C-alpha cells in the first residue's frame, strides 16, 4: 500500500470513528395544523407557527390555510375518511356540534393531562369555555381565536347631536339615528342582512336579552331542539330595524353593493355599525384621517337585565388516529398557544381577544389597552363577562347551523324587500330551519351531545 493510500485509509477510519462517537441529531416530529383564516390573519398564524417551531427543537408544526371555515371543516372530513387528517384543526364555533358527534377527536383536556401539562380550565373566561365544553364542563377543544360583537360609533357625528356616549338602549338608538338624519347624515347606521350577519343580529341580540334561539336550551339538551325566534323579543328587534330602514335611518352595506359595513364606517360614510371586535384593527388602519370613534357594548331594550354576549371565532381540535409522537407535539403546541405572552402577540396582530383571565391580566399589565390603537378592545371582555352564562347564553349547540344562517339571510332579505312581513319571514325561517335540524337529527339516530 502506498503512503497516499495508507493516509487516506487512516483518514477514513478516523472519520468513521468520529461519526460513530457523535450521536446523530434527531429530526423534529412533524405534525399538521389546518386552519380556516386567510389574508393578513393567515400570515399571523404562519408567524405564530414559526414562533412555536423556534421555541423548541423537538416538534415542527406544519400550518396550512384551507381558505375559510367551511372549507376547513369539509376538507377535514374528507381527509379523515382517507386517513390523511391533520393532527390539529381549527373549527369554527357553529361546527362544534358536528365535531362533538363525530367522535373523531381526542379530548383536549385528556391530551394535555396525558402529556404532563397542567391547564387551569377555570382560567378561561366562562362565556368562552362553556361554548366549547360538554354539558359537564369537559374541554374537548382549545378556544383559539375569539371575539364578540360591539357597536362602533362615530364620536364626531354624535357630538353634532349633543351626545358624548354611545346609546345603551335600542330606544335611544332609534332617537339618535333620527337626530343624525335630521342633522344631515345620509347614513346614520349601516347593517348587513346576509347569512353571516345572523351572528350579530340574531345570535348576539338573543343572548344579551336571554332569549332562546331554540328549544332544549339552544340545543345543549338534545338533538330534538327546534327554533323559536319567531316568538321572542327578536320579532320586535327585526320590526324596529325594518322601520328604521324604511325611514332612511339605516342603510344596507355589503361587498356585493360595493362597500361593506366596516369600510362604510371607517370612511365616515355611515356613523354606526355592529361588528366583531376583530374589525377594530381594520377600522384603526383604514379610518378617515382625523375621525374620532369608539366602541361600546351592543344596546339592549329598556328594562332588560343584560346578560353576556356570545363568543365567536373558533377552537382547536386534536383529531384521532395520529401517533403518540404527534400527540406530544400537538400538546406542546396547545400549551404554547395557552401562554399569556402568546395571547399578547395574537391580540396585538389580529384584534381577537385573549381567551383566558391570565392572558387578559398580562396584557393589561403591559399597558396594552391604555391607548390607541388597542384602547377599546377591552369592551369585548366586559361584554362577554357581563353575567355568569345562563343555560341560554352559554352558546348555541345546533347541527347544520351554517345552513340555518343561510336561511336567516334569505328571509331577512325577503323582509327588507317587502316581499313578506316580519312575522311571516321569521315564521318561514323557523319552519325551514326546523327541517334542517330534523335532517341533522336523523343523521345521528340515537346519539346525544356530550
XYZ file of C-alpha atoms in Angstrom:
450
model
C 0.000 0.000 0.000
C 1.402 3.398 -0.945
C 1.886 6.167 1.580
C -1.010 8.093 -0.032
C -3.344 5.090 0.177
C -2.354 4.415 3.753
C -3.023 8.049 4.587
C -6.473 8.016 3.003
C -7.347 4.803 4.789
C -6.315 6.306 8.095
C -8.388 9.436 7.458
C -11.416 7.351 6.504
C -11.076 5.227 9.631
C -10.763 8.329 11.775
C -13.807 9.943 10.191
C -15.829 6.761 10.738
C -14.851 6.508 14.376
C -15.740 10.187 14.898
C -19.137 9.714 13.249
C -19.864 6.736 15.469
C -18.798 8.645 18.586
C -21.069 11.697 17.954
C -24.795 10.907 18.249
C -26.939 11.953 15.269
C -29.410 14.768 15.959
C -32.986 13.504 15.837
C -35.265 15.173 13.340
C -38.155 17.071 14.959
C -41.520 15.324 14.927
C -43.727 16.964 12.303
C -47.473 17.331 12.674
C -50.085 19.198 10.630
C -52.302 22.087 11.682
C -55.093 23.150 9.316
C -56.839 26.466 9.803
C -59.558 28.500 8.124
C -58.182 32.050 8.168
C -56.878 33.880 5.111
C -55.197 37.130 4.143
C -53.493 39.067 6.952
C -54.861 36.668 9.562
C -53.298 33.713 7.769
C -49.953 35.476 7.819
C -50.249 35.987 11.575
C -50.987 32.288 12.041
C -47.910 31.457 9.960
C -45.817 33.661 12.236
C -47.337 32.024 15.303
C -46.333 28.629 13.945
C -42.803 29.829 13.212
C -42.567 31.182 16.756
C -43.548 27.791 18.166
C -41.046 25.959 15.978
C -38.296 28.363 17.022
C -39.167 27.982 20.720
C -38.058 24.332 20.868
C -36.342 21.657 18.781
C -38.459 18.544 19.348
C -41.504 19.340 17.199
C -42.340 21.120 13.962
C -45.880 22.186 13.248
C -46.757 22.471 9.551
C -49.516 25.053 9.235
C -51.768 25.169 6.178
C -54.654 27.544 5.467
C -57.733 25.927 3.946
C -59.099 29.308 2.863
C -62.141 29.652 5.104
C -64.006 27.949 7.939
C -66.447 25.995 5.788
C -63.684 24.606 3.576
C -61.587 23.666 6.596
C -64.341 21.554 8.107
C -65.279 19.895 4.815
C -61.657 19.220 3.856
C -61.003 17.747 7.280
C -63.955 15.384 6.971
C -62.728 14.242 3.553
C -59.148 13.844 4.801
C -60.291 11.831 7.800
C -62.159 9.410 5.578
C -58.972 8.978 3.545
C -56.819 8.535 6.656
C -54.899 11.753 5.929
C -56.338 14.057 8.578
C -54.192 16.702 10.301
C -53.280 16.367 13.973
C -54.830 19.747 14.843
C -57.637 21.582 13.071
C -59.357 24.915 13.631
C -63.147 24.518 13.643
C -65.476 27.492 13.851
C -67.995 27.912 16.629
C -71.027 26.587 14.738
C -69.174 23.410 13.797
C -68.895 22.403 17.456
C -71.944 20.138 17.489
C -70.748 18.334 14.363
C -67.318 17.741 15.884
C -68.759 16.531 19.182
C -70.941 13.957 17.476
C -68.240 12.832 15.056
C -66.185 11.049 17.705
C -63.172 11.803 15.508
C -61.219 13.711 18.128
C -59.011 13.267 21.154
C -60.397 15.368 24.058
C -58.122 18.335 24.667
C -58.187 18.015 28.445
C -57.159 14.349 28.305
C -54.460 15.077 25.719
C -52.855 17.682 27.952
C -53.067 15.527 31.057
C -51.531 12.513 29.306
C -48.598 14.634 28.187
C -47.869 16.218 31.552
C -49.382 19.672 31.092
C -51.473 21.157 33.880
C -54.021 23.548 32.432
C -56.292 25.551 34.719
C -59.501 25.439 32.697
C -61.157 27.759 35.208
C -58.755 30.388 33.855
C -60.777 30.574 30.633
C -63.497 33.193 30.572
C -66.744 31.295 31.310
C -68.524 32.711 28.264
C -65.767 31.296 26.075
C -65.093 27.998 27.841
C -68.705 26.903 28.061
C -69.258 27.337 24.355
C -66.661 24.647 23.654
C -67.224 22.443 26.686
C -69.543 19.496 27.240
C -72.607 19.809 29.436
C -70.374 18.546 32.271
C -67.766 21.229 31.645
C -65.173 18.984 29.977
C -62.982 20.811 27.463
C -62.970 18.882 24.202
C -61.161 21.586 22.248
C -58.981 24.616 22.995
C -60.507 28.091 22.467
C -58.317 29.908 19.953
C -59.440 32.989 18.030
C -62.297 34.506 19.996
C -64.376 37.621 19.525
C -67.742 39.136 20.242
C -69.821 41.844 18.589
C -69.608 45.515 19.550
C -71.196 48.785 18.480
C -68.793 51.096 16.624
C -69.862 54.754 16.838
C -68.569 57.966 15.302
C -67.938 60.393 18.164
C -67.884 63.370 15.790
C -71.370 62.578 14.469
C -72.772 62.033 17.937
C -71.233 65.306 19.121
C -73.274 67.087 16.459
C -76.465 65.812 18.087
C -75.227 66.700 21.568
C -74.209 63.192 22.652
C -70.927 62.151 24.241
C -71.764 58.484 24.843
C -72.982 55.621 22.707
C -76.656 54.672 23.123
C -77.241 51.962 25.723
C -80.813 51.040 24.751
C -82.461 50.347 21.422
C -84.988 53.053 22.230
C -82.065 55.519 22.419
C -80.643 54.125 19.183
C -83.846 54.981 17.334
C -83.866 58.549 18.670
C -80.161 59.087 17.951
C -80.416 57.784 14.394
C -83.315 60.152 13.702
C -81.352 63.058 15.184
C -78.361 62.285 12.956
C -80.639 62.043 9.915
C -82.099 65.443 10.800
C -78.553 66.792 11.186
C -77.840 65.886 7.570
C -76.182 62.494 7.808
C -77.190 60.352 4.838
C -76.331 57.058 6.563
C -76.766 57.165 10.338
C -76.340 53.398 10.670
C -75.258 50.528 8.412
C -76.213 46.881 8.723
C -75.908 43.785 6.587
C -78.627 41.138 6.434
C -76.700 38.294 4.834
C -76.280 34.837 6.343
C -73.107 35.798 8.193
C -74.872 38.644 9.975
C -77.027 36.156 11.869
C -74.184 36.239 14.405
C -74.537 39.988 15.063
C -78.255 40.428 14.567
C -79.950 37.263 15.819
C -77.463 35.393 17.975
C -75.890 38.263 19.918
C -79.217 40.042 20.412
C -80.838 36.888 21.753
C -78.025 36.189 24.190
C -77.874 39.705 25.610
C -81.638 39.613 26.191
C -81.521 35.999 27.486
C -83.900 34.960 24.735
C -83.698 31.432 23.313
C -82.894 30.812 19.676
C -84.100 27.238 20.010
C -85.720 24.920 22.499
C -83.729 22.492 24.665
C -81.559 25.396 25.892
C -80.388 26.230 22.374
C -79.771 22.579 21.622
C -77.496 21.732 24.547
C -80.108 19.373 25.957
C -80.930 17.344 22.856
C -80.814 16.957 19.097
C -84.590 17.385 19.008
C -84.212 21.130 19.631
C -86.224 23.355 17.304
C -86.109 27.094 16.546
C -88.320 29.622 18.304
C -87.019 33.063 17.255
C -90.444 33.821 15.760
C -91.934 34.270 19.234
C -89.223 36.060 21.240
C -88.061 39.666 21.561
C -86.220 39.124 18.306
C -89.513 39.829 16.488
C -89.626 43.326 17.987
C -85.970 43.881 17.109
C -86.407 42.983 13.437
C -89.562 45.104 13.349
C -87.619 48.126 14.630
C -84.709 47.562 12.245
C -87.127 47.381 9.314
C -88.941 50.519 10.483
C -85.646 52.436 10.706
C -84.610 51.116 7.318
C -87.874 52.304 5.755
C -87.324 55.734 7.340
C -83.839 56.020 5.846
C -82.109 55.790 9.220
C -80.399 52.518 8.290
C -78.639 51.593 5.060
C -77.679 48.085 3.962
C -73.984 47.826 3.194
C -72.226 44.768 1.794
C -69.396 43.865 -0.557
C -71.998 42.948 -3.159
C -73.223 46.534 -3.054
C -69.712 47.971 -3.391
C -68.866 48.821 0.229
C -69.146 46.651 3.318
C -70.116 47.892 6.771
C -66.573 48.255 8.080
C -65.494 50.251 5.034
C -68.603 52.425 5.301
C -67.846 53.229 8.935
C -64.091 53.741 8.550
C -64.639 56.147 5.649
C -67.147 58.205 7.648
C -69.961 57.307 5.246
C -72.032 55.656 7.983
C -71.901 56.625 11.641
C -72.829 53.405 13.480
C -72.214 49.727 12.775
C -72.307 46.482 14.727
C -69.464 44.126 14.011
C -66.795 41.956 15.594
C -64.074 43.310 17.870
C -61.847 41.584 15.342
C -62.546 44.510 12.988
C -61.156 47.022 15.493
C -57.707 46.930 13.927
C -59.084 47.299 10.401
C -61.042 50.413 11.324
C -57.983 51.889 13.004
C -55.787 51.265 9.959
C -58.280 52.462 7.338
C -60.263 55.214 9.054
C -60.726 58.650 7.542
C -57.946 60.916 8.730
C -58.861 62.722 11.938
C -62.068 60.773 12.551
C -62.859 60.209 16.226
C -64.610 56.940 17.011
C -65.031 54.390 19.759
C -66.710 51.066 20.577
C -69.384 50.141 23.089
C -71.349 47.091 24.134
C -74.367 46.307 21.971
C -77.546 48.047 23.176
C -80.420 46.266 24.933
C -84.073 47.203 25.165
C -85.010 49.282 28.192
C -85.830 47.193 31.242
C -83.636 44.274 30.122
C -81.426 42.547 32.660
C -78.407 42.417 30.401
C -76.602 39.087 30.008
C -73.267 38.121 28.494
C -72.826 38.275 24.747
C -71.764 35.222 22.767
C -68.245 34.302 21.783
C -67.473 33.950 18.108
C -64.478 32.558 16.314
C -63.114 29.041 16.541
C -61.371 26.437 18.668
C -58.604 23.915 18.048
C -59.480 20.225 17.897
C -56.967 17.380 18.054
C -58.063 14.544 15.774
C -57.910 10.857 16.481
C -55.809 8.376 14.537
C -52.430 10.060 14.989
C -49.213 8.749 16.547
C -48.163 9.280 20.169
C -45.278 11.428 18.946
C -47.663 13.690 17.014
C -49.900 13.962 20.070
C -46.910 15.069 22.143
C -46.239 17.747 19.551
C -49.882 18.813 19.477
C -49.922 19.095 23.281
C -46.768 21.218 23.238
C -48.334 23.445 20.556
C -51.553 23.939 22.523
C -49.557 24.710 25.652
C -47.570 27.316 23.693
C -50.790 28.949 22.468
C -52.157 28.956 26.029
C -49.210 31.057 27.259
C -50.179 34.675 28.169
C -47.279 36.005 26.089
C -48.768 34.292 23.045
C -52.105 35.941 23.871
C -50.386 39.331 23.687
C -48.840 38.509 20.302
C -52.139 37.160 18.974
C -54.302 40.090 20.083
C -51.751 42.696 19.018
C -51.608 41.363 15.488
C -55.231 40.312 14.903
C -57.746 42.169 17.063
C -59.028 38.939 18.610
C -59.361 38.940 22.379
C -57.481 36.853 24.950
C -59.405 33.726 25.962
C -58.020 33.433 29.498
C -58.103 35.694 32.535
C -54.348 35.339 32.943
C -53.824 36.363 29.329
C -56.064 39.413 29.798
C -54.323 40.365 33.056
C -50.909 40.024 31.422
C -51.972 42.259 28.547
C -53.322 44.869 30.958
C -50.036 44.780 32.891
C -48.179 45.701 29.701
C -50.433 48.726 29.151
C -51.921 47.163 26.019
C -55.355 48.744 26.485
C -54.195 52.161 27.667
C -54.055 53.974 24.326
C -54.741 53.715 20.599
C -54.756 51.617 18.521
C -55.780 48.980 21.072
C -57.820 51.030 23.535
C -61.451 49.937 23.404
C -60.878 46.251 22.770
C -61.317 45.572 26.486
C -65.013 46.381 25.989
C -65.351 42.972 24.339
C -64.213 41.307 27.571
C -66.754 43.350 29.531
C -69.481 42.235 27.127
C -68.546 38.555 27.341
C -68.390 38.710 31.145
C -71.461 40.907 31.697
C -73.041 37.988 33.571
C -72.405 34.414 34.513
C -73.540 32.442 31.453
C -77.096 31.143 31.691
C -78.348 27.950 30.082
C -79.209 30.118 27.083
C -76.220 32.469 26.929
C -73.560 29.749 27.197
C -73.909 29.241 23.452
C -75.691 27.519 20.584
C -75.457 23.775 20.022
C -77.470 23.257 16.846
C -76.481 20.987 13.979
C -76.052 22.288 10.424
C -76.226 25.805 11.815
C -74.446 27.229 8.782
C -77.495 26.237 6.739
C -79.772 27.889 9.291
C -77.726 31.067 8.981
C -78.190 30.918 5.215
C -81.947 30.636 5.735
C -81.760 33.625 8.075
C -80.179 35.664 5.279
C -82.816 34.566 2.769
C -85.731 35.527 5.000
C -84.206 38.814 6.176
C -83.740 39.860 2.564
C -87.358 38.967 1.841
C -88.491 41.048 4.835
C -86.454 44.113 3.883
C -87.570 43.852 0.252
C -91.212 43.984 1.413
C -91.926 40.540 -0.006
C -93.150 39.260 3.365
C -93.988 40.757 6.734
C -91.576 40.463 9.657
C -93.689 37.766 11.278
C -94.129 35.838 8.032
C -90.398 35.912 7.342
C -89.470 34.711 10.824
C -92.159 32.022 10.722
C -90.634 30.738 7.465
C -87.147 30.894 8.994
C -88.342 28.678 11.838
C -90.176 26.281 9.533
C -87.250 25.815 7.148
C -84.714 25.852 9.969
C -86.587 23.097 11.788
C -86.442 20.976 8.653
C -82.654 21.438 8.671
C -82.494 20.407 12.322
C -84.701 17.409 11.642
C -82.318 16.179 8.931
C -79.369 16.624 11.266
C -81.116 14.627 13.993
C -81.807 11.808 11.530
C -78.104 11.740 10.608
C -77.247 10.783 14.209
C -80.052 8.454 15.301
C -79.955 7.616 18.982
C -76.981 9.893 19.692
C -76.823 12.592 22.324
C -74.438 15.502 22.734
C -71.742 15.043 25.402
